[in-house]
PDB file of C-alpha atoms and ligand atoms in Angstrom:
ATOM      1  CA  MET A   1      18.862  44.319  34.699  1.00 37.00           C
ATOM      2  CA  ARG A   2      18.346  41.103  36.627  1.00 40.00           C
ATOM      3  CA  THR A   3      14.563  41.549  36.385  1.00 39.00           C
ATOM      4  CA  SER A   4      14.636  41.965  32.630  1.00 42.00           C
ATOM      5  CA  ILE A   5      16.749  38.814  32.189  1.00 40.00           C
ATOM      6  CA  LEU A   6      14.306  36.880  34.335  1.00 38.00           C
ATOM      7  CA  ALA A   7      11.424  38.276  32.324  1.00 39.00           C
ATOM      8  CA  ALA A   8      13.116  37.168  29.122  1.00 39.00           C
ATOM      9  CA  VAL A   9      13.647  33.659  30.523  1.00 37.00           C
ATOM     10  CA  ALA A  10      10.015  33.488  31.591  1.00 37.00           C
ATOM     11  CA  LEU A  11       8.980  34.473  28.081  1.00 37.00           C
ATOM     12  CA  LEU A  12      11.134  31.764  26.572  1.00 38.00           C
ATOM     13  CA  SER A  13       9.742  29.077  28.810  1.00 38.00           C
ATOM     14  CA  ALA A  14       6.251  30.276  27.972  1.00 37.00           C
ATOM     15  CA  GLY A  15       6.954  29.126  24.445  1.00 38.00           C
ATOM     16  CA  ALA A  16       8.491  32.051  22.592  1.00 40.00           C
ATOM     17  CA  PRO A  17       9.461  30.536  19.262  1.00 45.00           C
ATOM     18  CA  ILE A  18      13.199  31.108  19.436  1.00 48.00           C
ATOM     19  CA  HIS A  19      14.971  28.332  17.614  1.00 54.00           C
ATOM     20  CA  GLY A  20      16.810  25.949  19.909  1.00 54.00           C
ATOM     21  CA  ALA A  21      15.276  27.367  23.093  1.00 60.00           C
ATOM     22  CA  ARG A  22      12.584  24.733  23.463  1.00 74.00           C
ATOM     23  CA  PRO A  23      13.375  21.061  23.998  1.00 84.00           C
ATOM     24  CA  SER A  24      11.729  18.935  21.343  1.00 90.00           C
ATOM     25  CA  SER A  25       8.614  17.067  22.361  1.00 95.00           C
ATOM     26  CA  PHE A  26       9.454  13.908  20.430  1.00 97.00           C
ATOM     27  CA  HIS A  27      12.063  11.195  20.693  1.00 98.00           C
ATOM     28  CA  VAL A  28      13.020   8.462  18.220  1.00 98.00           C
ATOM     29  CA  ILE A  29      13.989   4.930  19.221  1.00 98.00           C
ATOM     30  CA  SER A  30      15.664   3.668  16.061  1.00 97.00           C
ATOM     31  CA  GLY A  31      14.861   0.300  14.579  1.00 97.00           C
ATOM     32  CA  SER A  32      17.280  -1.647  12.408  1.00 94.00           C
ATOM     33  CA  VAL A  33      17.365  -3.863   9.341  1.00 94.00           C
ATOM     34  CA  PRO A  34      19.800  -6.686  10.176  1.00 91.00           C
ATOM     35  CA  ALA A  35      20.741  -9.270   7.563  1.00 86.00           C
ATOM     36  CA  ASP A  36      20.098 -12.270   9.815  1.00 85.00           C
ATOM     37  CA  ARG A  37      16.678 -11.513  11.290  1.00 88.00           C
ATOM     38  CA  GLY A  38      13.537  -9.509  10.590  1.00 90.00           C
ATOM     39  CA  PRO A  39      13.728  -5.717  10.864  1.00 95.00           C
ATOM     40  CA  ASP A  40      12.365  -3.471  13.607  1.00 97.00           C
ATOM     41  CA  GLY A  41      10.735  -0.264  12.403  1.00 98.00           C
ATOM     42  CA  ASN A  42      11.519   3.081  14.026  1.00 98.00           C
ATOM     43  CA  SER A  43       9.428   4.007  17.066  1.00 98.00           C
ATOM     44  CA  ILE A  44       8.619   7.605  17.963  1.00 98.00           C
ATOM     45  CA  PHE A  45       7.512   8.976  21.325  1.00 98.00           C
ATOM     46  CA  ILE A  46       5.505  12.203  21.378  1.00 98.00           C
ATOM     47  CA  ASP A  47       4.847  14.026  24.644  1.00 98.00           C
ATOM     48  CA  ALA A  48       1.184  14.614  25.346  1.00 98.00           C
ATOM     49  CA  PRO A  49      -0.767  15.945  28.325  1.00 98.00           C
ATOM     50  CA  ALA A  50      -1.933  12.462  29.391  1.00 98.00           C
ATOM     51  CA  GLY A  51       1.448  10.761  28.915  1.00 98.00           C
ATOM     52  CA  LEU A  52       3.493   9.531  25.959  1.00 98.00           C
ATOM     53  CA  ILE A  53       2.088   8.739  22.544  1.00 98.00           C
ATOM     54  CA  LEU A  54       4.054   5.867  21.011  1.00 98.00           C
ATOM     55  CA  VAL A  55       4.071   5.557  17.235  1.00 98.00           C
ATOM     56  CA  ASP A  56       4.940   1.964  16.187  1.00 98.00           C
ATOM     57  CA  THR A  57       6.193  -0.725  18.537  1.00 98.00           C
ATOM     58  CA  GLY A  58       8.769  -2.764  16.595  1.00 98.00           C
ATOM     59  CA  ARG A  59       9.020  -6.530  16.228  1.00 96.00           C
ATOM     60  CA  HIS A  60      11.600  -7.980  18.603  1.00 96.00           C
ATOM     61  CA  PRO A  61      11.465  -8.197  22.416  1.00 96.00           C
ATOM     62  CA  ASP A  62      14.693  -6.172  22.770  1.00 97.00           C
ATOM     63  CA  HIS A  63      13.102  -3.278  20.848  1.00 98.00           C
ATOM     64  CA  ALA A  64      10.009  -3.389  23.106  1.00 98.00           C
ATOM     65  CA  GLU A  65      12.319  -3.361  26.136  1.00 98.00           C
ATOM     66  CA  LYS A  66      13.956  -0.161  24.871  1.00 98.00           C
ATOM     67  CA  LEU A  67      10.513   1.443  24.524  1.00 98.00           C
ATOM     68  CA  LEU A  68       9.448   0.460  28.028  1.00 98.00           C
ATOM     69  CA  ALA A  69      12.796   1.631  29.433  1.00 98.00           C
ATOM     70  CA  TYR A  70      12.380   5.051  27.792  1.00 98.00           C
ATOM     71  CA  ALA A  71       8.922   5.540  29.334  1.00 98.00           C
ATOM     72  CA  LYS A  72      10.226   4.429  32.717  1.00 98.00           C
ATOM     73  CA  ASP A  73      13.185   6.801  32.437  1.00 98.00           C
ATOM     74  CA  ARG A  74      10.862   9.669  31.653  1.00 98.00           C
ATOM     75  CA  GLY A  75       8.543   8.702  34.513  1.00 98.00           C
ATOM     76  CA  ARG A  76       5.564   9.037  32.155  1.00 98.00           C
ATOM     77  CA  PRO A  77       3.039   6.371  31.138  1.00 98.00           C
ATOM     78  CA  ILE A  78       2.533   5.264  27.546  1.00 98.00           C
ATOM     79  CA  ALA A  79      -0.930   6.723  27.123  1.00 98.00           C
ATOM     80  CA  ALA A  80      -1.635   5.727  23.505  1.00 98.00           C
ATOM     81  CA  ILE A  81      -0.192   3.646  20.682  1.00 98.00           C
ATOM     82  CA  VAL A  82      -0.472   4.610  17.019  1.00 98.00           C
ATOM     83  CA  ASN A  83       0.428   2.061  14.338  1.00 98.00           C
ATOM     84  CA  THR A  84       1.378   3.541  10.967  1.00 98.00           C
ATOM     85  CA  HIS A  85       0.587   0.189   9.316  1.00 98.00           C
ATOM     86  CA  TRP A  86       0.098  -3.455  10.256  1.00 95.00           C
ATOM     87  CA  HIS A  87       3.463  -4.922   9.147  1.00 95.00           C
ATOM     88  CA  LEU A  88       4.795  -6.987  12.037  1.00 95.00           C
ATOM     89  CA  ASP A  89       8.018  -4.972  12.362  1.00 97.00           C
ATOM     90  CA  HIS A  90       5.825  -2.046  13.504  1.00 98.00           C
ATOM     91  CA  THR A  91       3.085  -3.780  15.515  1.00 97.00           C
ATOM     92  CA  THR A  92       4.360  -6.937  17.234  1.00 97.00           C
ATOM     93  CA  GLY A  93       5.477  -4.902  20.264  1.00 98.00           C
ATOM     94  CA  ASN A  94       1.886  -3.667  20.836  1.00 98.00           C
ATOM     95  CA  TYR A  95       1.451  -6.762  22.987  1.00 97.00           C
ATOM     96  CA  ASP A  96       4.476  -6.037  25.218  1.00 97.00           C
ATOM     97  CA  ILE A  97       3.512  -2.388  25.640  1.00 98.00           C
ATOM     98  CA  ARG A  98      -0.084  -3.215  26.515  1.00 98.00           C
ATOM     99  CA  GLN A  99       1.041  -5.791  29.054  1.00 97.00           C
ATOM    100  CA  ALA A 100       2.635  -2.866  30.896  1.00 98.00           C
ATOM    101  CA  TYR A 101       0.019  -0.226  29.957  1.00 98.00           C
ATOM    102  CA  PRO A 102      -3.255  -2.121  29.434  1.00 98.00           C
ATOM    103  CA  ALA A 103      -5.285   1.078  29.224  1.00 97.00           C
ATOM    104  CA  ALA A 104      -3.367   2.447  26.230  1.00 98.00           C
ATOM    105  CA  PRO A 105      -5.685   2.543  23.212  1.00 98.00           C
ATOM    106  CA  VAL A 106      -4.332   1.495  19.793  1.00 98.00           C
ATOM    107  CA  TYR A 107      -5.055   3.863  16.910  1.00 98.00           C
ATOM    108  CA  ALA A 108      -4.697   2.322  13.442  1.00 98.00           C
ATOM    109  CA  THR A 109      -6.601   1.683  10.240  1.00 97.00           C
ATOM    110  CA  THR A 110      -8.436  -1.612   9.831  1.00 95.00           C
ATOM    111  CA  ALA A 111      -6.153  -2.724   6.966  1.00 94.00           C
ATOM    112  CA  ILE A 112      -4.945  -5.546   9.226  1.00 93.00           C
ATOM    113  CA  GLU A 113      -8.117  -7.467   8.271  1.00 92.00           C
ATOM    114  CA  GLY A 114      -7.000  -7.703   4.646  1.00 91.00           C
ATOM    115  CA  GLY A 115      -3.476  -8.548   5.795  1.00 90.00           C
ATOM    116  CA  LEU A 116      -4.783 -11.474   7.848  1.00 90.00           C
ATOM    117  CA  VAL A 117      -6.719 -12.848   4.889  1.00 86.00           C
ATOM    118  CA  GLY A 118      -3.737 -12.973   2.543  1.00 83.00           C
ATOM    119  CA  PHE A 119      -0.210 -11.961   3.406  1.00 86.00           C
ATOM    120  CA  LEU A 120      -0.125 -12.998   7.070  1.00 88.00           C
ATOM    121  CA  GLY A 121      -1.945 -16.257   6.343  1.00 83.00           C
ATOM    122  CA  ARG A 122       0.786 -17.180   3.846  1.00 87.00           C
ATOM    123  CA  ASN A 123       3.377 -15.985   6.344  1.00 87.00           C
ATOM    124  CA  ARG A 124       2.027 -18.437   8.887  1.00 87.00           C
ATOM    125  CA  GLU A 125       2.273 -21.380   6.475  1.00 88.00           C
ATOM    126  CA  GLN A 126       5.891 -20.446   5.752  1.00 88.00           C
ATOM    127  CA  ALA A 127       6.553 -20.144   9.490  1.00 89.00           C
ATOM    128  CA  ASP A 128       5.306 -23.699  10.051  1.00 91.00           C
ATOM    129  CA  LYS A 129       7.654 -25.009   7.359  1.00 92.00           C
ATOM    130  CA  ILE A 130      10.661 -23.245   8.874  1.00 91.00           C
ATOM    131  CA  LEU A 131       9.768 -24.481  12.372  1.00 93.00           C
ATOM    132  CA  ALA A 132       9.466 -28.055  11.076  1.00 93.00           C
ATOM    133  CA  ASP A 133      13.055 -27.877   9.800  1.00 94.00           C
ATOM    134  CA  PRO A 134      15.395 -29.171  12.541  1.00 93.00           C
ATOM    135  CA  LYS A 135      18.222 -27.038  11.100  1.00 93.00           C
ATOM    136  CA  THR A 136      16.418 -23.781  12.059  1.00 92.00           C
ATOM    137  CA  PRO A 137      18.555 -22.107  14.749  1.00 92.00           C
ATOM    138  CA  PRO A 138      16.961 -21.330  18.146  1.00 91.00           C
ATOM    139  CA  GLU A 139      16.992 -17.501  17.734  1.00 90.00           C
ATOM    140  CA  ARG A 140      15.225 -17.774  14.367  1.00 90.00           C
ATOM    141  CA  ARG A 141      12.757 -20.221  15.915  1.00 93.00           C
ATOM    142  CA  ALA A 142      11.975 -17.751  18.741  1.00 92.00           C
ATOM    143  CA  GLU A 143      11.427 -14.936  16.244  1.00 91.00           C
ATOM    144  CA  ILE A 144       9.070 -17.056  14.162  1.00 92.00           C
ATOM    145  CA  LEU A 145       7.096 -18.255  17.189  1.00 94.00           C
ATOM    146  CA  ARG A 146       6.653 -14.649  18.293  1.00 93.00           C
ATOM    147  CA  GLY A 147       5.395 -13.650  14.836  1.00 92.00           C
ATOM    148  CA  ARG A 148       3.091 -16.658  14.690  1.00 91.00           C
ATOM    149  CA  SER A 149       1.592 -15.891  18.085  1.00 92.00           C
ATOM    150  CA  VAL A 150       0.458 -12.427  16.985  1.00 91.00           C
ATOM    151  CA  ILE A 151      -1.008 -13.817  13.765  1.00 91.00           C
ATOM    152  CA  ASP A 152      -2.897 -16.382  15.879  1.00 92.00           C
ATOM    153  CA  ASN A 153      -4.080 -13.642  18.266  1.00 93.00           C
ATOM    154  CA  PRO A 154      -4.902 -10.829  15.841  1.00 93.00           C
ATOM    155  CA  ASP A 155      -6.498  -8.722  18.567  1.00 94.00           C
ATOM    156  CA  ARG A 156      -2.903  -7.909  19.499  1.00 92.00           C
ATOM    157  CA  LEU A 157      -2.627  -6.149  16.118  1.00 93.00           C
ATOM    158  CA  ARG A 158      -6.125  -4.725  15.720  1.00 96.00           C
ATOM    159  CA  PRO A 159      -6.901  -1.102  16.577  1.00 98.00           C
ATOM    160  CA  THR A 160      -9.061  -0.402  19.609  1.00 98.00           C
ATOM    161  CA  ILE A 161      -9.815   2.946  17.942  1.00 98.00           C
ATOM    162  CA  PRO A 162     -10.052   2.388  14.174  1.00 98.00           C
ATOM    163  CA  ILE A 163      -9.159   5.349  11.986  1.00 98.00           C
ATOM    164  CA  THR A 164     -10.987   5.625   8.697  1.00 95.00           C
ATOM    165  CA  ALA A 165     -10.476   9.222   7.597  1.00 97.00           C
ATOM    166  CA  SER A 166      -7.825  11.948   7.631  1.00 98.00           C
ATOM    167  CA  GLY A 167      -8.146  14.910   9.976  1.00 98.00           C
ATOM    168  CA  PRO A 168      -6.934  16.423  13.225  1.00 98.00           C
ATOM    169  CA  MET A 169      -7.365  14.153  16.260  1.00 97.00           C
ATOM    170  CA  ARG A 170      -6.764  14.612  19.949  1.00 98.00           C
ATOM    171  CA  ILE A 171      -4.665  11.688  21.142  1.00 98.00           C
ATOM    172  CA  ALA A 172      -3.724  11.505  24.836  1.00 98.00           C
ATOM    173  CA  GLY A 173      -4.801  15.154  24.951  1.00 97.00           C
ATOM    174  CA  ARG A 174      -2.505  16.342  22.148  1.00 97.00           C
ATOM    175  CA  LYS A 175      -3.660  17.478  18.727  1.00 96.00           C
ATOM    176  CA  ILE A 176      -2.088  15.421  15.954  1.00 98.00           C
ATOM    177  CA  ASP A 177      -2.936  15.621  12.248  1.00 98.00           C
ATOM    178  CA  ILE A 178      -3.643  12.094  11.100  1.00 98.00           C
ATOM    179  CA  HIS A 179      -3.521  11.231   7.411  1.00 98.00           C
ATOM    180  CA  VAL A 180      -4.859   8.012   5.922  1.00 98.00           C
ATOM    181  CA  ALA A 181      -3.088   6.918   2.733  1.00 98.00           C
ATOM    182  CA  HIS A 182      -5.230   4.379   0.908  1.00 97.00           C
ATOM    183  CA  PHE A 183      -3.567   1.640  -1.148  1.00 97.00           C
ATOM    184  CA  ALA A 184       0.031   2.679  -0.560  1.00 97.00           C
ATOM    185  CA  ALA A 185       2.572   0.535   1.367  1.00 97.00           C
ATOM    186  CA  THR A 186      -0.470  -1.373   2.665  1.00 96.00           C
ATOM    187  CA  GLU A 187      -4.200  -1.172   2.019  1.00 95.00           C
ATOM    188  CA  ALA A 188      -4.380   1.827   4.386  1.00 97.00           C
ATOM    189  CA  ASP A 189      -1.340   3.452   5.988  1.00 98.00           C
ATOM    190  CA  LEU A 190      -1.310   6.259   8.513  1.00 98.00           C
ATOM    191  CA  TRP A 191       1.143   9.109   8.467  1.00 98.00           C
ATOM    192  CA  LEU A 192       1.206  11.839  11.073  1.00 98.00           C
ATOM    193  CA  TYR A 193       1.982  15.532  11.150  1.00 98.00           C
ATOM    194  CA  VAL A 194       2.756  17.318  14.413  1.00 98.00           C
ATOM    195  CA  PRO A 195       2.358  21.042  13.607  1.00 96.00           C
ATOM    196  CA  GLU A 196       4.245  22.548  16.594  1.00 95.00           C
ATOM    197  CA  GLU A 197       7.299  20.465  15.707  1.00 96.00           C
ATOM    198  CA  ARG A 198       6.847  20.687  11.937  1.00 97.00           C
ATOM    199  CA  LEU A 199       7.356  16.945  12.175  1.00 98.00           C
ATOM    200  CA  ALA A 200       6.117  14.324   9.711  1.00 98.00           C
ATOM    201  CA  ILE A 201       6.065  10.671  10.751  1.00 98.00           C
ATOM    202  CA  ALA A 202       5.873   8.699   7.536  1.00 98.00           C
ATOM    203  CA  GLY A 203       5.853   5.018   8.540  1.00 98.00           C
ATOM    204  CA  ASP A 204       6.987   2.812   5.668  1.00 98.00           C
ATOM    205  CA  LEU A 205       5.884   5.328   3.050  1.00 98.00           C
ATOM    206  CA  VAL A 206       9.562   6.252   3.406  1.00 98.00           C
ATOM    207  CA  VAL A 207      12.226   3.586   4.025  1.00 98.00           C
ATOM    208  CA  ASP A 208      15.750   4.768   3.501  1.00 97.00           C
ATOM    209  CA  ILE A 209      17.540   1.818   1.866  1.00 97.00           C
ATOM    210  CA  VAL A 210      14.761   0.436  -0.339  1.00 97.00           C
ATOM    211  CA  PRO A 211      10.953   0.790  -0.345  1.00 98.00           C
ATOM    212  CA  PHE A 212       9.479  -2.342   1.261  1.00 97.00           C
ATOM    213  CA  MET A 213       6.925  -3.147  -1.424  1.00 96.00           C
ATOM    214  CA  ASP A 214       5.615  -6.509  -0.178  1.00 94.00           C
ATOM    215  CA  THR A 215       1.999  -5.289   0.054  1.00 93.00           C
ATOM    216  CA  ALA A 216       2.360  -2.152  -2.075  1.00 95.00           C
ATOM    217  CA  CYS A 217       0.180  -0.347  -4.558  1.00 97.00           C
ATOM    218  CA  PRO A 218       2.769   1.907  -6.241  1.00 96.00           C
ATOM    219  CA  ASP A 219       0.279   4.472  -7.601  1.00 96.00           C
ATOM    220  CA  GLY A 220      -1.349   5.036  -4.209  1.00 97.00           C
ATOM    221  CA  TRP A 221       2.107   5.196  -2.654  1.00 98.00           C
ATOM    222  CA  LYS A 222       3.231   7.907  -5.113  1.00 98.00           C
ATOM    223  CA  LYS A 223       0.103   9.889  -4.296  1.00 98.00           C
ATOM    224  CA  ALA A 224       0.795   9.629  -0.551  1.00 98.00           C
ATOM    225  CA  LEU A 225       4.372  10.876  -1.066  1.00 98.00           C
ATOM    226  CA  SER A 226       3.031  13.904  -2.960  1.00 98.00           C
ATOM    227  CA  GLN A 227       0.678  14.656  -0.059  1.00 98.00           C
ATOM    228  CA  ILE A 228       3.580  14.440   2.408  1.00 98.00           C
ATOM    229  CA  GLU A 229       5.608  16.742   0.138  1.00 98.00           C
ATOM    230  CA  ALA A 230       2.851  19.364   0.410  1.00 98.00           C
ATOM    231  CA  MET A 231       3.307  19.633   4.199  1.00 98.00           C
ATOM    232  CA  PRO A 232       5.637  22.296   5.655  1.00 98.00           C
ATOM    233  CA  PHE A 233       7.668  19.784   7.667  1.00 98.00           C
ATOM    234  CA  VAL A 234      11.298  20.338   8.621  1.00 98.00           C
ATOM    235  CA  THR A 235      11.892  16.824   9.966  1.00 98.00           C
ATOM    236  CA  LEU A 236      10.536  13.559   8.619  1.00 98.00           C
ATOM    237  CA  ILE A 237      10.938  10.269  10.464  1.00 98.00           C
ATOM    238  CA  PRO A 238      10.897   7.369   8.015  1.00 98.00           C
ATOM    239  CA  GLY A 239       9.699   3.871   8.924  1.00 98.00           C
ATOM    240  CA  HIS A 240      13.316   2.719   8.772  1.00 98.00           C
ATOM    241  CA  GLY A 241      16.449   4.856   8.714  1.00 97.00           C
ATOM    242  CA  ALA A 242      17.593   8.220  10.005  1.00 98.00           C
ATOM    243  CA  PRO A 243      15.401  11.349  10.142  1.00 98.00           C
ATOM    244  CA  MET A 244      15.344  13.368   6.917  1.00 98.00           C
ATOM    245  CA  ASP A 245      15.017  17.056   6.175  1.00 98.00           C
ATOM    246  CA  LYS A 246      12.809  18.250   3.331  1.00 98.00           C
ATOM    247  CA  ALA A 247      15.590  18.186   0.722  1.00 98.00           C
ATOM    248  CA  GLN A 248      16.521  14.625   1.643  1.00 98.00           C
ATOM    249  CA  PHE A 249      12.885  13.547   1.456  1.00 98.00           C
ATOM    250  CA  LEU A 250      12.502  15.129  -1.994  1.00 98.00           C
ATOM    251  CA  SER A 251      15.592  13.358  -3.223  1.00 98.00           C
ATOM    252  CA  TRP A 252      14.312  10.011  -1.843  1.00 98.00           C
ATOM    253  CA  LYS A 253      10.905  10.619  -3.439  1.00 98.00           C
ATOM    254  CA  ARG A 254      12.488  11.299  -6.832  1.00 98.00           C
ATOM    255  CA  ALA A 255      14.471   8.059  -6.543  1.00 98.00           C
ATOM    256  CA  PHE A 256      11.249   6.194  -5.655  1.00 98.00           C
ATOM    257  CA  ASP A 257       9.360   7.569  -8.665  1.00 98.00           C
ATOM    258  CA  VAL A 258      12.211   6.707 -11.048  1.00 98.00           C
ATOM    259  CA  PHE A 259      12.517   3.186  -9.605  1.00 98.00           C
ATOM    260  CA  VAL A 260       8.786   2.483  -9.915  1.00 98.00           C
ATOM    261  CA  ASP A 261       8.668   3.832 -13.484  1.00 98.00           C
ATOM    262  CA  CYS A 262      11.733   1.830 -14.494  1.00 98.00           C
ATOM    263  CA  GLY A 263      10.417  -1.312 -12.784  1.00 98.00           C
ATOM    264  CA  ARG A 264       7.176  -1.046 -14.763  1.00 96.00           C
ATOM    265  CA  SER A 265       8.926  -0.356 -18.075  1.00 97.00           C
ATOM    266  CA  THR A 266      10.632  -2.868 -20.354  1.00 97.00           C
ATOM    267  CA  ARG A 267      14.088  -1.566 -19.496  1.00 98.00           C
ATOM    268  CA  PRO A 268      16.595  -4.175 -18.248  1.00 98.00           C
ATOM    269  CA  LYS A 269      16.028  -5.021 -14.595  1.00 98.00           C
ATOM    270  CA  ALA A 270      19.695  -4.494 -13.756  1.00 98.00           C
ATOM    271  CA  GLU A 271      19.374  -0.916 -15.043  1.00 98.00           C
ATOM    272  CA  CYS A 272      16.462  -0.219 -12.653  1.00 98.00           C
ATOM    273  CA  ILE A 273      18.336  -1.691  -9.684  1.00 98.00           C
ATOM    274  CA  ALA A 274      21.501   0.251 -10.519  1.00 98.00           C
ATOM    275  CA  GLY A 275      19.344   3.368 -10.976  1.00 98.00           C
ATOM    276  CA  TRP A 276      17.847   3.014  -7.497  1.00 98.00           C
ATOM    277  CA  LYS A 277      21.261   2.416  -5.947  1.00 98.00           C
ATOM    278  CA  ARG A 278      22.611   5.506  -7.694  1.00 98.00           C
ATOM    279  CA  ASP A 279      19.642   7.816  -6.983  1.00 98.00           C
ATOM    280  CA  ALA A 280      19.264   6.682  -3.348  1.00 98.00           C
ATOM    281  CA  ALA A 281      23.008   6.270  -2.726  1.00 98.00           C
ATOM    282  CA  SER A 282      23.064   8.750   0.152  1.00 97.00           C
ATOM    283  CA  PHE A 283      20.505   6.602   2.017  1.00 98.00           C
ATOM    284  CA  ILE A 284      22.217   3.233   1.504  1.00 97.00           C
ATOM    285  CA  ASP A 285      25.086   2.302   3.790  1.00 95.00           C
ATOM    286  CA  PRO A 286      27.700  -0.080   2.326  1.00 95.00           C
ATOM    287  CA  ALA A 287      26.697  -2.862   4.733  1.00 95.00           C
ATOM    288  CA  HIS A 288      23.245  -3.006   3.094  1.00 96.00           C
ATOM    289  CA  SER A 289      24.401  -2.842  -0.526  1.00 97.00           C
ATOM    290  CA  GLU A 290      23.816  -6.529  -1.277  1.00 96.00           C
ATOM    291  CA  TYR A 291      20.546  -6.561   0.691  1.00 96.00           C
ATOM    292  CA  VAL A 292      19.287  -3.623  -1.389  1.00 97.00           C
ATOM    293  CA  THR A 293      20.201  -5.296  -4.681  1.00 98.00           C
ATOM    294  CA  GLU A 294      18.308  -8.445  -3.712  1.00 97.00           C
ATOM    295  CA  ALA A 295      15.289  -6.562  -2.354  1.00 97.00           C
ATOM    296  CA  ALA A 296      15.006  -4.261  -5.391  1.00 98.00           C
ATOM    297  CA  ASP A 297      15.273  -7.277  -7.701  1.00 98.00           C
ATOM    298  CA  TYR A 298      12.563  -9.102  -5.709  1.00 97.00           C
ATOM    299  CA  TYR A 299      10.160  -6.133  -5.739  1.00 97.00           C
ATOM    300  CA  ILE A 300      10.565  -5.630  -9.483  1.00 98.00           C
ATOM    301  CA  ASP A 301       9.712  -9.306 -10.055  1.00 97.00           C
ATOM    302  CA  THR A 302       6.885  -9.600  -7.564  1.00 96.00           C
ATOM    303  CA  ARG A 303       5.216  -6.184  -7.712  1.00 95.00           C
ATOM    304  CA  LEU A 304       6.331  -3.945 -10.577  1.00 97.00           C
ATOM    305  CA  ARG A 305       6.819  -6.490 -13.352  1.00 96.00           C
ATOM    306  CA  SER A 306       4.371  -9.230 -12.351  1.00 93.00           C
ATOM    307  CA  SER A 307       1.104 -10.090 -14.122  1.00 92.00           C
ATOM    308  CA  PRO A 308      -1.427  -7.238 -14.457  1.00 90.00           C
ATOM    309  CA  GLU A 309      -3.661  -8.889 -11.802  1.00 91.00           C
ATOM    310  CA  GLU A 310      -0.765  -9.304  -9.394  1.00 89.00           C
ATOM    311  CA  GLN A 311       0.328  -5.684  -9.935  1.00 91.00           C
ATOM    312  CA  GLN A 312      -3.172  -4.502  -9.010  1.00 91.00           C
ATOM    313  CA  LYS A 313      -3.572  -6.927  -6.107  1.00 89.00           C
ATOM    314  CA  TYR A 314      -2.919  -4.352  -3.392  1.00 93.00           C
ATOM    315  CA  CYS A 315      -4.705  -1.512  -5.193  1.00 94.00           C
ATOM    316  CA  LYS A 316      -8.143  -2.686  -4.103  1.00 90.00           C
ATOM    317  CA  PRO A 317      -9.744  -3.829  -0.844  1.00 88.00           C
ATOM    318  CA  LEU A 318      -8.524  -7.212   0.431  1.00 82.00           C
ATOM    319  CA  GLY A 319     -10.710  -7.579   3.501  1.00 65.00           C
ATOM    320  CA  VAL A 320     -13.889  -9.571   3.846  1.00 51.00           C
TER     321      VAL A 320
HETATM  322 ZN1  LIG B 401       8.752  -1.632   8.243  1.00 78.13          ZN
END
């Protein structure tokens, strides 16, 4: 009897696919979207033979500290960084992580080059204006200086291993399916699929409260969401917000499609904003209600209902 129990345990630990028997090989460090400072994106650790793969590194020093503390706790090195996209709430922490783990390569697309030409250049000008204002509080000043220092040292954001095409890759010794989504939330986003976990890591192709459309090409984004839908995932980690199951993702995707279509129609703007808040209600906590209204309004004006040239701005290459 004892022998057969031991044999069964040995089988389980050898990877028998009995639900709940195997500890998961990924761990999420949640970001946040506070009203008074820039957001941090979610970060995800994936166990790999050579150490931990870290997907996205956040913006603020306290987020980077949480990431370093997790690796230390686990007693495993951060062996590789993957950036889903170049937005600073997902990449600023690359610097902190590589200070501690200088050998960790950075996997990302080269879309940062186009970001530096336009969006981040304008960001820097704005930063200078805010810093010149004596009324800017010290915490805000520190945040802006940190953002400006990465823009001024873009090697802190650039990939050491550029990814140009979708396909399976071995990262830190673990096979990960990498997908490149062209002209979506940025000029080229990455999303990941980890088959053994049936896990999709979506970056900002999925953001719970409102899609962050600052550098978006809505048609490419819709296409990317359809490609994610085609995967047999059971858990999806969005760029911001709690993990979703497939049904939740499908409901978010429907809300996204309706919002984009409404934003591009001639229907009253208030109707589109109310529509998003209704369709995505289960993803919007009351504390972010006002934030969501303002963001949705801003994205309709700047992306969905702007001039034809402006609407197409992020649907073509920006780099030099
Ligand atoms: Zn983000």
